[in-house]
Amino acid sequence: MTTLNSLLKKLIKASAGRSRFIMAVVGLSVALLLILSAVQIQMNYNDLLNSKTNQDSIANFLVINKTVTSSNVGETALTPAEIDDLKKQPFVDDVGILTASRYKLSAQGVSDQIPFYTELFFESVPDAFLDVTNKDWQWNQDSKFIPMIIPNMFLDMYNFGFATSQNLPQLSQELVMNLPVQINIRTTLGTVNYYGKVVGFSDRISSVLVPQNFMDWANEKYGEQGKKQPSRVVIRTRDAGNPQLVSYLTQHNLTTDADKTRFSKYRQIVTGVVNVSWVTGAVMLLFALLIFTLFIQLTIASCKEEIVLLVTLGAAPKQLQRFLMKQFFPPNIVIVVVVLLVISMLQFVLKQLLDKQNIYVNGLISPYTIAAGVVILTVLYLVNRFSIKKYIYQDK
Amino acid sequence: MTINLNNIVPIPLKEKFSQRGSDVWNRNVTLEKGEWIKIKAPSGTGKTTLVHTLYKLRDDYQGTVVWNGKELRGISDDNLALMRQQNISIIFQDLRLFQQLTARENIELNRLLQQPYYEAGKIAEMAEELQVTHILNQRAGLCSYGEQQRIAIIRSLMQPFDWLLMDEPFSHLDKNNTAKAAALIARECKARNAGFILTDLDEDEHFTYSRYMNL
């Protein structure tokens, strides 16, 4: 049976620029492959940073303070404006303020087996920033002891440096946690004694930590100086290797544990590769769109007489537009689908390769990659529609 | 569907008309639904110009053409297409067939541009009547003018219309074929209760005209 479409197909042949059409298809395919690969690589990288199996819990929390130089000694406090600015940065998820004790205190051993005495300070940080979860980590005014978290590094320094050189016994974590400590807080009215107990060891924050509510209470009660600005903060970040973070810290004369930001260099390389892929893909997409537009223009121009006569006989421009859309758009869908399939295959192969190196990425392509494909398809649709409309109305 | 011609004067022919009188140019003329109108005029006085003006193929005239209350100049592309599908059909003097399509495809195309008015079988029926059955599957470009003219006539009758515009529609036909074509056209116009405007060089008695006009 003859249909209007089959008749129109005979009249409006797209064969006018077969080679241009193939060029446009190839160009578009490569462009899409580059762009969607860039999206997929980005997604894989995000996956590596965020997924549970790959997460390095230390790397996600950074203690930040001003670099102490000869010019700013004694003025290393962070102003509220500086902290607010830090909070606003896209790479900072959360900022926790390290509160320092505003009273003098010392600690000493209670038992005779391990006698010691040391001047001490406390700091506190909101619980969300701690890497130690412990049922003993709580305090109220009726508590018998003050729970403390000390850095693992302290114990290591003692065990492997101090103890061996001074011929003292090495201490295990369990032993330290069972060791009662007397805390002396010196006030203007005399010394107040408390008991303290180490309840955990932190790799994250190198300080002697006490619960925030104890700190607030004790500062209120024994604090000598007025409220002081904090000079250290903890930030939570999804990616300690973010080059933006590193450059922000440098710019603002801030410093953190450099080791934790070491991924920054690798990250820059990945970002570089992704960006090159992006830009190349985008430029190619632009050219492919241009060729497609030219191809549509050429086809319509080569069928100018037919189109004019069709309109004369009563074909609506919209009818012709719909017909041309059916001719030109479906190849675009095919290209996007094929490219997505190719990327799925590549992703699967990549997973196999990385699995061997204990790096775990998703075997399936990211929904974002598919979404990007759909977005590009929409752009193609609009460009197709626009150029068909433009040239049809030019002709008729 | 009435057609009002309000003082239309084609700009290219403006000088010529000032010299002599005309029943159409520079007058107010109302063509009522169902009228069968013969417009007689010598060569070069604007027969084709008039037909093309009425069909909105050209805009280079003064005055206004009003189709059923709507000014032709202001009509949108989509409404124009709708009008050409539903209300006006045309037989061009220069035939205007798609040379690369077969005779049948040319007719079929106009049948399918809108919701078909006739079944596809009607094509063979009319072709039989006008004795062009044998060329239906031949490319239009290979048909003689006489054959092409009959194809153009059948094509124009494949769609619904209120007015049929015919620009020297029998110029390539002999007496016998002209009579057959005229009979077919008359029958189709009556069936639709439609009017027509036929332009020609000479007097004729192909139809029982309701109005004669001189250009």
Coordinates of C-alpha atoms in Angstrom, one line a residue:
Chain A
M1 CA 0.0 0.0 0.0
T2 CA 1.2 3.4 -0.8
T3 CA 1.5 5.8 2.1
L4 CA 2.2 9.5 2.1
N5 CA 5.5 8.8 3.8
S6 CA 6.6 6.4 1.1
L7 CA 5.7 9.0 -1.6
L8 CA 7.6 11.7 0.3
K9 CA 10.6 9.5 0.6
K10 CA 10.7 9.2 -3.1
L11 CA 10.5 12.9 -3.5
I12 CA 12.8 14.0 -0.7
K13 CA 15.9 11.8 -1.0
A14 CA 18.5 12.1 1.7
S15 CA 21.0 10.6 -0.7
A16 CA 22.2 14.1 -1.7
G17 CA 25.1 13.9 0.7
R18 CA 25.7 10.3 1.6
S19 CA 29.4 10.8 2.4
R20 CA 28.7 13.9 4.5
F21 CA 26.1 11.9 6.4
I22 CA 28.6 9.2 7.1
M23 CA 31.1 11.8 8.2
A24 CA 28.6 13.4 10.5
V25 CA 27.6 10.0 12.0
V26 CA 31.3 9.0 12.6
G27 CA 32.1 12.4 14.1
L28 CA 29.1 12.3 16.3
S29 CA 29.9 8.8 17.5
V30 CA 33.5 9.7 18.4
A31 CA 32.3 12.9 20.1
L32 CA 29.7 11.1 22.1
L33 CA 32.2 8.4 23.0
L34 CA 34.6 11.0 24.4
I35 CA 32.0 13.0 26.3
L36 CA 30.2 10.0 27.8
S37 CA 33.5 8.4 28.7
A38 CA 34.6 11.5 30.5
V39 CA 31.4 11.4 32.5
Q40 CA 31.9 7.7 33.2
I41 CA 35.5 8.2 34.3
Q42 CA 34.5 11.0 36.5
M43 CA 31.8 8.8 38.0
N44 CA 34.2 6.0 38.5
Y45 CA 36.6 8.3 40.3
N46 CA 33.8 9.6 42.5
D47 CA 32.9 6.0 43.2
L48 CA 36.4 5.2 44.3
L49 CA 36.5 8.2 46.6
N50 CA 33.1 7.6 48.2
S51 CA 32.3 3.9 48.2
K52 CA 32.7 2.1 51.5
T53 CA 35.1 -0.5 50.2
N54 CA 37.5 2.2 49.0
Q55 CA 37.1 4.7 51.7
D56 CA 40.1 5.8 53.7
S57 CA 38.5 7.1 56.9
I58 CA 41.5 9.1 57.9
A59 CA 41.6 11.0 54.7
N60 CA 38.2 12.4 55.1
F61 CA 38.9 14.5 58.2
L62 CA 41.5 17.1 58.3
V63 CA 42.6 19.2 61.2
I64 CA 43.4 22.7 59.9
N65 CA 45.2 25.5 61.5
K66 CA 47.2 28.5 60.5
T67 CA 50.8 28.0 59.6
V68 CA 52.9 29.4 62.4
T69 CA 55.5 31.8 61.1
S70 CA 57.7 34.3 62.8
S71 CA 55.3 37.1 61.8
N72 CA 52.1 35.6 63.2
V73 CA 53.3 34.0 66.5
G74 CA 50.5 34.3 69.0
E75 CA 48.0 35.4 66.4
T76 CA 47.0 32.1 65.0
A77 CA 43.3 32.2 66.0
L78 CA 40.8 31.7 63.2
T79 CA 38.3 34.5 63.0
P80 CA 34.5 33.7 62.6
A81 CA 34.8 35.1 59.0
E82 CA 37.6 32.7 58.2
I83 CA 35.6 29.8 59.5
D84 CA 32.5 30.9 57.7
D85 CA 34.4 31.1 54.5
L86 CA 35.8 27.7 55.0
K87 CA 32.3 26.4 55.6
K88 CA 31.2 27.9 52.3
Q89 CA 33.8 26.0 50.2
P90 CA 32.2 23.3 48.0
F91 CA 34.8 20.8 49.0
V92 CA 34.1 21.2 52.8
D93 CA 31.2 19.1 54.0
D94 CA 31.3 20.2 57.6
V95 CA 33.5 22.1 60.0
G96 CA 34.0 21.2 63.6
I97 CA 35.7 23.7 65.9
L98 CA 38.3 22.4 68.3
T99 CA 37.6 24.0 71.7
A100 CA 40.7 24.5 73.9
S101 CA 40.6 24.5 77.7
R102 CA 41.0 27.9 79.2
Y103 CA 42.3 26.7 82.5
K104 CA 45.6 25.2 83.6
L105 CA 45.6 21.5 84.4
S106 CA 48.0 18.7 85.0
A107 CA 47.7 14.9 85.1
Q108 CA 49.5 12.4 87.3
G109 CA 49.6 8.6 87.8
V110 CA 47.5 7.3 90.6
S111 CA 49.1 3.9 91.1
D112 CA 52.7 3.5 92.3
Q113 CA 53.6 1.1 89.5
I114 CA 53.5 3.7 86.8
P115 CA 54.2 7.1 88.3
F116 CA 54.1 10.1 86.1
Y117 CA 53.3 13.7 86.2
T118 CA 52.6 16.0 83.3
E119 CA 51.2 19.5 82.6
L120 CA 48.4 19.0 80.2
F121 CA 45.7 20.7 78.1
F122 CA 42.4 19.5 76.8
E123 CA 40.6 20.1 73.6
S124 CA 37.2 19.0 72.4
V125 CA 35.4 18.5 69.2
P126 CA 31.8 17.6 68.3
D127 CA 31.3 13.9 68.4
A128 CA 30.5 13.7 64.7
F129 CA 34.2 14.4 64.0
L130 CA 35.6 11.5 66.1
D131 CA 36.8 8.2 64.8
V132 CA 36.3 6.5 68.2
T133 CA 32.9 5.3 69.3
N134 CA 32.8 4.1 72.8
K135 CA 30.1 3.7 75.4
D136 CA 32.4 5.3 77.9
W137 CA 32.7 8.4 75.8
Q138 CA 30.1 10.4 77.8
W139 CA 30.2 12.7 80.7
N140 CA 27.8 14.4 83.0
Q141 CA 28.3 16.1 86.4
D142 CA 27.7 12.9 88.2
S143 CA 30.3 10.9 86.2
K144 CA 33.1 9.4 88.2
F145 CA 35.7 10.1 85.6
I146 CA 36.4 12.3 82.7
P147 CA 36.8 10.2 79.5
M148 CA 39.7 11.1 77.3
I149 CA 40.8 10.2 73.8
I150 CA 44.5 10.5 73.1
P151 CA 46.3 10.2 69.8
N152 CA 47.7 6.8 68.9
M153 CA 50.9 8.7 68.1
F154 CA 51.4 9.6 71.8
L155 CA 51.4 5.9 72.8
D156 CA 53.7 5.1 69.9
M157 CA 56.1 7.8 70.8
Y158 CA 56.2 6.6 74.4
N159 CA 56.5 2.9 73.6
F160 CA 59.1 3.1 70.9
G161 CA 61.0 6.2 71.8
F162 CA 60.7 7.2 75.4
A163 CA 60.1 3.8 77.1
T164 CA 63.0 2.1 75.4
S165 CA 65.5 4.9 75.9
Q166 CA 64.5 5.4 79.6
N167 CA 64.3 1.7 80.3
L168 CA 60.6 2.0 81.2
P169 CA 57.9 -0.7 80.5
Q170 CA 56.0 -0.5 77.2
L171 CA 52.3 0.0 77.6
S172 CA 49.5 -1.7 75.6
Q173 CA 46.3 0.2 74.6
E174 CA 44.3 -2.0 77.1
L175 CA 46.7 -1.2 79.9
V176 CA 46.5 2.5 79.3
M177 CA 42.7 2.3 79.1
N178 CA 42.7 0.7 82.5
L179 CA 45.0 3.2 84.1
P180 CA 43.3 5.7 86.3
V181 CA 44.7 9.2 85.9
Q182 CA 44.3 12.0 88.3
I183 CA 43.5 15.3 86.7
N184 CA 44.3 18.5 88.6
I185 CA 42.6 21.7 87.6
R186 CA 44.2 24.8 89.0
T187 CA 41.8 27.5 89.8
T188 CA 42.2 30.8 91.6
L189 CA 40.7 29.2 94.7
G190 CA 43.0 26.2 94.6
T191 CA 43.3 22.9 92.9
V192 CA 40.3 20.7 92.1
N193 CA 40.9 17.0 91.5
Y194 CA 39.1 14.7 89.1
Y195 CA 39.7 11.3 87.8
G196 CA 40.3 10.7 84.1
K197 CA 40.4 7.6 82.0
V198 CA 41.6 7.1 78.5
V199 CA 38.7 5.5 76.5
G200 CA 40.1 5.5 73.0
F201 CA 43.0 6.3 70.7
S202 CA 42.5 8.5 67.7
D203 CA 44.4 8.5 64.4
R204 CA 42.5 11.6 63.3
I205 CA 43.1 14.4 65.7
S206 CA 46.4 14.8 67.5
S207 CA 45.2 16.2 70.8
V208 CA 44.0 15.1 74.2
L209 CA 40.2 15.1 73.7
V210 CA 37.4 15.3 76.2
P211 CA 33.7 15.3 75.6
Q212 CA 32.3 18.6 74.4
N213 CA 29.9 19.0 77.2
F214 CA 32.6 18.6 79.8
M215 CA 34.7 21.2 78.0
D216 CA 31.9 23.7 77.9
W217 CA 31.1 23.1 81.6
A218 CA 34.7 23.2 82.8
N219 CA 35.5 26.3 80.7
E220 CA 32.4 28.0 82.2
K221 CA 33.4 27.0 85.7
Y222 CA 37.2 27.3 85.8
G223 CA 38.0 29.3 82.7
E224 CA 40.4 32.1 83.5
Q225 CA 40.4 34.1 80.3
G226 CA 37.4 35.2 78.3
K227 CA 36.1 33.2 75.5
K228 CA 38.8 32.7 73.0
Q229 CA 38.7 32.2 69.3
P230 CA 39.5 28.7 68.2
S231 CA 42.8 28.3 66.4
R232 CA 42.2 24.8 65.0
V233 CA 39.2 23.3 63.2
V234 CA 38.4 19.9 61.8
I235 CA 36.8 19.7 58.4
R236 CA 35.0 16.8 56.9
T237 CA 35.6 16.5 53.2
R238 CA 34.6 13.9 50.6
D239 CA 38.0 14.1 49.0
A240 CA 41.1 15.1 50.9
G241 CA 43.0 14.9 47.6
N242 CA 40.9 17.7 46.0
P243 CA 43.4 20.1 44.4
Q244 CA 41.0 22.9 45.1
L245 CA 41.2 22.2 48.8
V246 CA 45.0 22.1 48.7
S247 CA 45.2 25.4 46.8
Y248 CA 42.6 27.0 49.1
L249 CA 44.7 26.1 52.2
T250 CA 47.9 27.4 50.6
Q251 CA 46.2 30.7 49.6
H252 CA 44.8 31.3 53.1
N253 CA 48.1 30.4 54.8
L254 CA 46.5 27.3 56.4
T255 CA 48.1 24.0 56.9
T256 CA 47.1 20.4 57.5
D257 CA 48.5 17.0 57.5
A258 CA 50.3 17.0 54.1
D259 CA 50.2 13.2 53.9
K260 CA 46.4 13.2 53.7
T261 CA 46.4 15.5 50.8
R262 CA 48.9 13.5 48.8
F263 CA 46.2 12.2 46.4
S264 CA 45.9 15.7 45.2
K265 CA 48.5 15.1 42.5
Y266 CA 46.9 12.0 41.2
R267 CA 43.6 13.7 41.3
Q268 CA 45.0 16.5 39.1
I269 CA 46.1 14.0 36.5
V270 CA 42.7 12.3 36.4
T271 CA 41.0 15.7 36.2
G272 CA 43.4 16.7 33.4
V273 CA 42.6 13.5 31.4
V274 CA 38.9 14.0 32.0
N275 CA 39.0 17.6 31.0
V276 CA 40.9 16.9 27.8
S277 CA 38.4 14.3 27.0
W278 CA 35.5 16.7 27.7
V279 CA 36.9 19.5 25.6
T280 CA 37.8 17.3 22.7
G281 CA 34.4 15.7 22.9
A282 CA 32.6 19.0 23.1
V283 CA 34.5 20.4 20.1
M284 CA 33.8 17.3 18.1
L285 CA 30.2 17.4 19.1
L286 CA 30.0 21.0 17.9
F287 CA 31.5 20.0 14.5
A288 CA 29.3 17.0 14.2
L289 CA 26.2 19.1 14.9
L290 CA 27.5 21.6 12.2
I291 CA 27.9 18.8 9.7
F292 CA 24.4 17.5 10.5
T293 CA 22.9 20.9 10.1
L294 CA 24.7 21.3 6.8
F295 CA 23.5 17.9 5.7
I296 CA 19.9 18.8 6.5
Q297 CA 20.3 22.1 4.7
L298 CA 21.8 20.4 1.7
T299 CA 19.1 17.7 1.6
I300 CA 16.3 20.3 1.8
A301 CA 18.1 22.6 -0.7
S302 CA 18.5 19.7 -3.2
C303 CA 14.7 19.0 -2.9
K304 CA 13.7 22.6 -3.1
E305 CA 11.5 22.2 -6.1
E306 CA 9.7 19.2 -4.7
I307 CA 9.1 20.9 -1.4
V308 CA 7.8 24.0 -3.1
L309 CA 5.4 21.9 -5.2
L310 CA 4.3 19.9 -2.2
V311 CA 3.4 23.0 -0.3
T312 CA 1.6 24.3 -3.4
L313 CA -0.5 21.2 -3.5
G314 CA -1.4 21.7 0.1
A315 CA 1.2 19.9 2.2
A316 CA 1.5 21.7 5.5
P317 CA 5.1 22.8 6.4
K318 CA 4.5 21.0 9.7
Q319 CA 3.7 17.8 7.8
L320 CA 7.0 18.0 6.0
Q321 CA 8.8 18.9 9.1
R322 CA 7.5 15.8 10.8
F323 CA 8.5 13.7 7.9
L324 CA 12.0 15.1 7.7
M325 CA 12.4 14.7 11.5
K326 CA 11.6 11.0 11.0
Q327 CA 14.3 10.8 8.4
F328 CA 17.0 12.6 10.2
F329 CA 16.5 11.9 13.9
P330 CA 16.4 8.1 14.3
P331 CA 20.1 7.7 13.3
N332 CA 21.0 9.9 16.3
I333 CA 19.1 7.6 18.7
V334 CA 21.0 4.6 17.2
I335 CA 24.3 6.4 17.7
V336 CA 23.6 7.3 21.4
V337 CA 22.4 3.7 22.1
V338 CA 25.5 2.2 20.4
V339 CA 27.9 4.5 22.2
L340 CA 26.3 3.7 25.6
L341 CA 26.6 0.0 24.8
V342 CA 30.3 0.4 23.9
I343 CA 30.9 2.3 27.1
S344 CA 29.1 -0.4 29.1
M345 CA 31.4 -3.0 27.5
L346 CA 34.5 -0.9 28.3
Q347 CA 33.3 -0.4 31.8
F348 CA 32.9 -4.1 32.3
V349 CA 36.4 -4.7 31.0
L350 CA 37.8 -2.0 33.2
K351 CA 36.1 -3.6 36.2
Q352 CA 37.8 -6.9 35.4
L353 CA 41.2 -5.3 35.1
L354 CA 40.9 -3.2 38.3
D355 CA 39.4 -6.0 40.3
K356 CA 42.8 -7.8 40.0
Q357 CA 44.4 -4.8 41.6
N358 CA 41.8 -4.6 44.4
I359 CA 40.3 -1.4 43.1
Y360 CA 36.6 -1.8 43.0
V361 CA 34.5 0.1 40.5
N362 CA 30.9 -0.6 39.5
G363 CA 30.6 -3.1 36.7
L364 CA 27.6 -1.2 35.2
I365 CA 27.7 2.3 33.7
S366 CA 26.6 5.1 35.9
P367 CA 23.1 6.5 35.6
Y368 CA 24.7 9.9 35.1
T369 CA 26.4 8.7 32.0
I370 CA 23.0 7.5 30.7
A371 CA 21.5 10.8 31.7
A372 CA 24.2 12.7 29.9
G373 CA 23.4 10.6 26.8
V374 CA 19.8 11.6 27.1
V375 CA 20.7 15.2 27.5
I376 CA 22.9 15.1 24.4
L377 CA 20.1 13.4 22.5
T378 CA 17.7 16.2 23.5
V379 CA 20.2 18.7 22.2
L380 CA 20.5 16.8 18.9
Y381 CA 16.7 16.7 18.7
L382 CA 16.4 20.4 19.2
V383 CA 19.2 21.2 16.7
N384 CA 17.6 18.8 14.1
R385 CA 14.2 20.4 14.6
F386 CA 15.5 23.9 14.5
S387 CA 17.4 23.4 11.3
I388 CA 14.6 21.5 9.5
K389 CA 12.2 24.2 10.5
K390 CA 14.5 27.0 9.4
Y391 CA 15.3 25.6 6.0
I392 CA 11.8 24.4 5.2
Y393 CA 10.4 27.9 5.8
Q394 CA 13.3 29.3 3.8
D395 CA 12.3 27.2 0.8
K396 CA 8.6 27.2 0.7
Chain B
M1 CA -17.4 29.7 0.7
T2 CA -17.5 33.1 -1.0
I3 CA -14.6 34.9 -2.6
N4 CA -14.4 38.7 -2.5
L5 CA -12.0 40.5 -4.8
N6 CA -11.6 44.1 -3.6
N7 CA -10.1 46.3 -6.3
I8 CA -7.2 44.0 -7.0
V9 CA -4.7 45.1 -9.5
P10 CA -1.5 43.0 -10.1
I11 CA 1.4 45.3 -9.8
P12 CA 3.3 44.0 -12.9
L13 CA 0.3 44.5 -15.1
K14 CA -0.8 47.8 -13.6
E15 CA 0.0 50.0 -16.7
K16 CA -2.0 47.8 -19.1
F17 CA -5.2 47.8 -17.2
S18 CA -5.5 51.5 -16.9
Q19 CA -6.0 51.5 -20.7
R20 CA -9.1 49.3 -20.9
G21 CA -12.1 48.0 -18.9
S22 CA -12.1 44.7 -17.1
D23 CA -14.8 42.7 -15.2
V24 CA -12.3 41.6 -12.6
W25 CA -9.3 43.9 -12.2
N26 CA -9.8 47.0 -10.0
R27 CA -13.4 46.1 -9.2
N28 CA -15.3 44.8 -6.3
V29 CA -16.4 41.3 -7.3
T30 CA -18.1 38.7 -5.1
L31 CA -18.0 35.1 -6.3
E32 CA -20.8 33.1 -4.6
K33 CA -20.5 29.5 -3.5
G34 CA -21.5 27.1 -6.2
E35 CA -21.0 29.5 -9.1
W36 CA -19.5 28.1 -12.3
I37 CA -17.5 31.0 -13.7
K38 CA -15.9 31.3 -17.1
I39 CA -13.2 33.9 -17.4
K40 CA -12.3 34.7 -21.0
A41 CA -9.3 36.7 -21.9
P42 CA -6.6 37.0 -24.6
S43 CA -3.1 36.0 -23.9
G44 CA -1.1 38.2 -21.6
T45 CA -4.0 39.8 -19.8
G46 CA -3.3 38.0 -16.5
K47 CA -5.4 34.8 -16.5
T48 CA -2.6 32.8 -14.8
T49 CA -1.9 35.8 -12.6
L50 CA -5.5 35.8 -11.4
V51 CA -5.5 32.1 -10.7
H52 CA -2.2 32.3 -8.8
T53 CA -3.4 35.3 -6.9
L54 CA -6.6 33.4 -5.8
Y55 CA -4.5 30.4 -4.8
K56 CA -2.1 32.6 -2.9
L57 CA 0.9 31.7 -5.0
R58 CA 1.7 35.4 -5.4
D59 CA 1.2 38.5 -3.3
D60 CA 2.2 41.2 -5.7
Y61 CA -1.1 43.0 -6.2
Q62 CA -2.9 45.9 -4.8
G63 CA -6.3 45.5 -3.2
T64 CA -7.4 42.4 -1.2
V65 CA -8.6 38.9 -1.8
V66 CA -11.0 37.6 0.9
W67 CA -11.8 33.9 1.2
N68 CA -14.8 33.4 3.3
G69 CA -14.2 36.5 5.3
K70 CA -10.5 35.9 5.7
E71 CA -8.0 38.1 4.0
L72 CA -5.7 35.9 2.0
R73 CA -2.5 37.9 2.8
G74 CA -2.9 37.4 6.5
I75 CA -3.5 33.7 6.5
S76 CA -0.9 31.5 8.2
D77 CA 1.1 28.7 6.5
D78 CA -0.8 26.0 8.3
N79 CA -4.2 27.5 7.6
L80 CA -3.3 27.9 4.0
A81 CA -2.3 24.3 3.8
L82 CA -5.6 23.3 5.4
M83 CA -7.5 25.5 2.9
R84 CA -5.6 23.9 0.0
Q85 CA -6.4 20.4 1.4
Q86 CA -10.1 21.0 2.1
N87 CA -11.5 24.0 0.2
I88 CA -9.6 24.8 -3.0
S89 CA -8.3 22.5 -5.6
I90 CA -6.4 23.6 -8.7
I91 CA -5.4 22.5 -12.2
F92 CA -2.3 24.4 -13.3
Q93 CA -1.8 25.5 -16.8
D94 CA 1.7 24.2 -16.5
L95 CA 0.4 21.0 -15.0
R96 CA 3.0 20.7 -12.2
L97 CA 3.3 17.0 -11.8
F98 CA 6.2 15.4 -10.0
Q99 CA 8.2 14.2 -13.0
Q100 CA 9.9 11.4 -11.1
L101 CA 6.7 9.9 -9.7
T102 CA 4.4 7.7 -11.7
A103 CA 1.1 9.1 -12.8
R104 CA -0.7 7.1 -10.1
E105 CA 1.7 8.3 -7.4
N106 CA 1.1 11.9 -8.4
I107 CA -2.7 11.4 -8.0
E108 CA -2.2 9.3 -4.9
L109 CA -0.1 12.0 -3.2
N110 CA -2.9 14.6 -3.4
R111 CA -5.4 12.0 -2.2
L112 CA -3.3 11.2 0.9
L113 CA -2.3 14.8 1.8
Q114 CA -5.5 15.0 3.8
Q115 CA -8.0 12.5 5.2
P116 CA -8.7 10.8 1.8
Y117 CA -11.9 11.9 0.2
Y118 CA -12.1 9.0 -2.1
E119 CA -10.9 5.4 -1.9
A120 CA -7.7 4.5 -3.9
G121 CA -9.9 2.6 -6.3
K122 CA -11.4 5.9 -7.5
I123 CA -8.1 6.7 -9.3
A124 CA -8.5 3.7 -11.7
E125 CA -12.1 4.6 -12.2
M126 CA -11.4 8.1 -13.3
A127 CA -8.3 7.1 -15.3
E128 CA -10.6 4.7 -17.2
E129 CA -13.0 7.4 -17.9
L130 CA -10.3 9.7 -19.3
Q131 CA -8.5 6.9 -21.1
V132 CA -5.2 7.1 -19.2
T133 CA -5.3 3.7 -17.5
H134 CA -2.4 2.5 -19.6
I135 CA 0.0 5.2 -18.3
L136 CA -0.9 5.1 -14.6
N137 CA 2.3 3.3 -13.7
Q138 CA 4.5 5.3 -16.0
R139 CA 6.7 8.1 -14.7
A140 CA 4.8 11.4 -15.3
G141 CA 7.9 12.8 -17.0
L142 CA 7.5 10.3 -19.7
C143 CA 3.9 11.0 -20.4
S144 CA 2.7 13.3 -23.2
Y145 CA 1.3 16.7 -22.3
G146 CA -2.2 15.5 -23.1
E147 CA -1.8 12.6 -20.7
Q148 CA -0.2 14.8 -18.1
Q149 CA -3.1 17.2 -18.3
R150 CA -5.6 14.4 -17.7
I151 CA -3.5 13.2 -14.7
A152 CA -3.5 16.7 -13.4
I153 CA -7.3 16.9 -13.8
I154 CA -7.7 13.6 -11.9
R155 CA -5.3 14.7 -9.2
S156 CA -7.3 17.8 -8.6
L157 CA -10.5 15.8 -8.2
M158 CA -9.0 13.5 -5.6
Q159 CA -9.5 15.9 -2.7
P160 CA -12.5 17.7 -1.2
F161 CA -13.0 21.3 -2.4
D162 CA -15.5 24.2 -2.5
W163 CA -13.8 25.8 -5.4
L164 CA -11.9 24.3 -8.3
L165 CA -9.5 26.7 -10.1
M166 CA -8.8 25.7 -13.7
D167 CA -6.2 27.5 -15.8
E168 CA -6.8 26.5 -19.4
P169 CA -7.4 22.9 -18.3
F170 CA -8.1 21.5 -21.8
S171 CA -5.3 23.2 -23.7
H172 CA -3.6 19.9 -24.7
L173 CA -6.7 17.8 -25.2
D174 CA -8.7 17.0 -28.4
K175 CA -12.4 17.6 -28.6
N176 CA -13.4 14.1 -27.6
N177 CA -11.1 14.0 -24.5
T178 CA -12.1 17.6 -23.6
A179 CA -15.8 16.5 -23.5
K180 CA -15.0 13.5 -21.3
A181 CA -12.9 15.6 -18.9
A182 CA -15.5 18.3 -18.7
A183 CA -18.2 15.8 -18.0
L184 CA -16.1 14.3 -15.2
I185 CA -15.3 17.7 -13.7
A186 CA -19.0 18.8 -13.9
R187 CA -20.1 15.6 -12.1
E188 CA -17.4 16.0 -9.4
C189 CA -18.3 19.7 -8.8
K190 CA -22.0 18.9 -8.5
A191 CA -21.3 16.0 -6.1
R192 CA -19.4 18.5 -3.8
N193 CA -21.9 21.3 -4.5
A194 CA -18.7 23.2 -5.5
G195 CA -18.1 26.2 -7.7
F196 CA -15.3 26.6 -10.2
I197 CA -13.4 29.3 -12.0
L198 CA -12.2 28.4 -15.5
T199 CA -10.0 30.6 -17.5
D200 CA -9.6 30.2 -21.2
L201 CA -8.8 32.1 -24.4
D202 CA -12.0 31.5 -26.3
E203 CA -15.7 30.9 -26.0
D204 CA -16.7 27.3 -25.2
E205 CA -19.7 25.3 -24.3
H206 CA -18.0 22.6 -22.1
F207 CA -20.1 23.6 -19.1
T208 CA -23.3 25.3 -18.3
Y209 CA -21.7 28.4 -16.9
S210 CA -23.5 30.6 -14.4
R211 CA -21.4 33.6 -15.0
Y212 CA -19.1 34.9 -17.8
M213 CA -16.4 37.5 -17.1
N214 CA -13.8 39.2 -19.2
L215 CA -10.5 40.0 -17.8

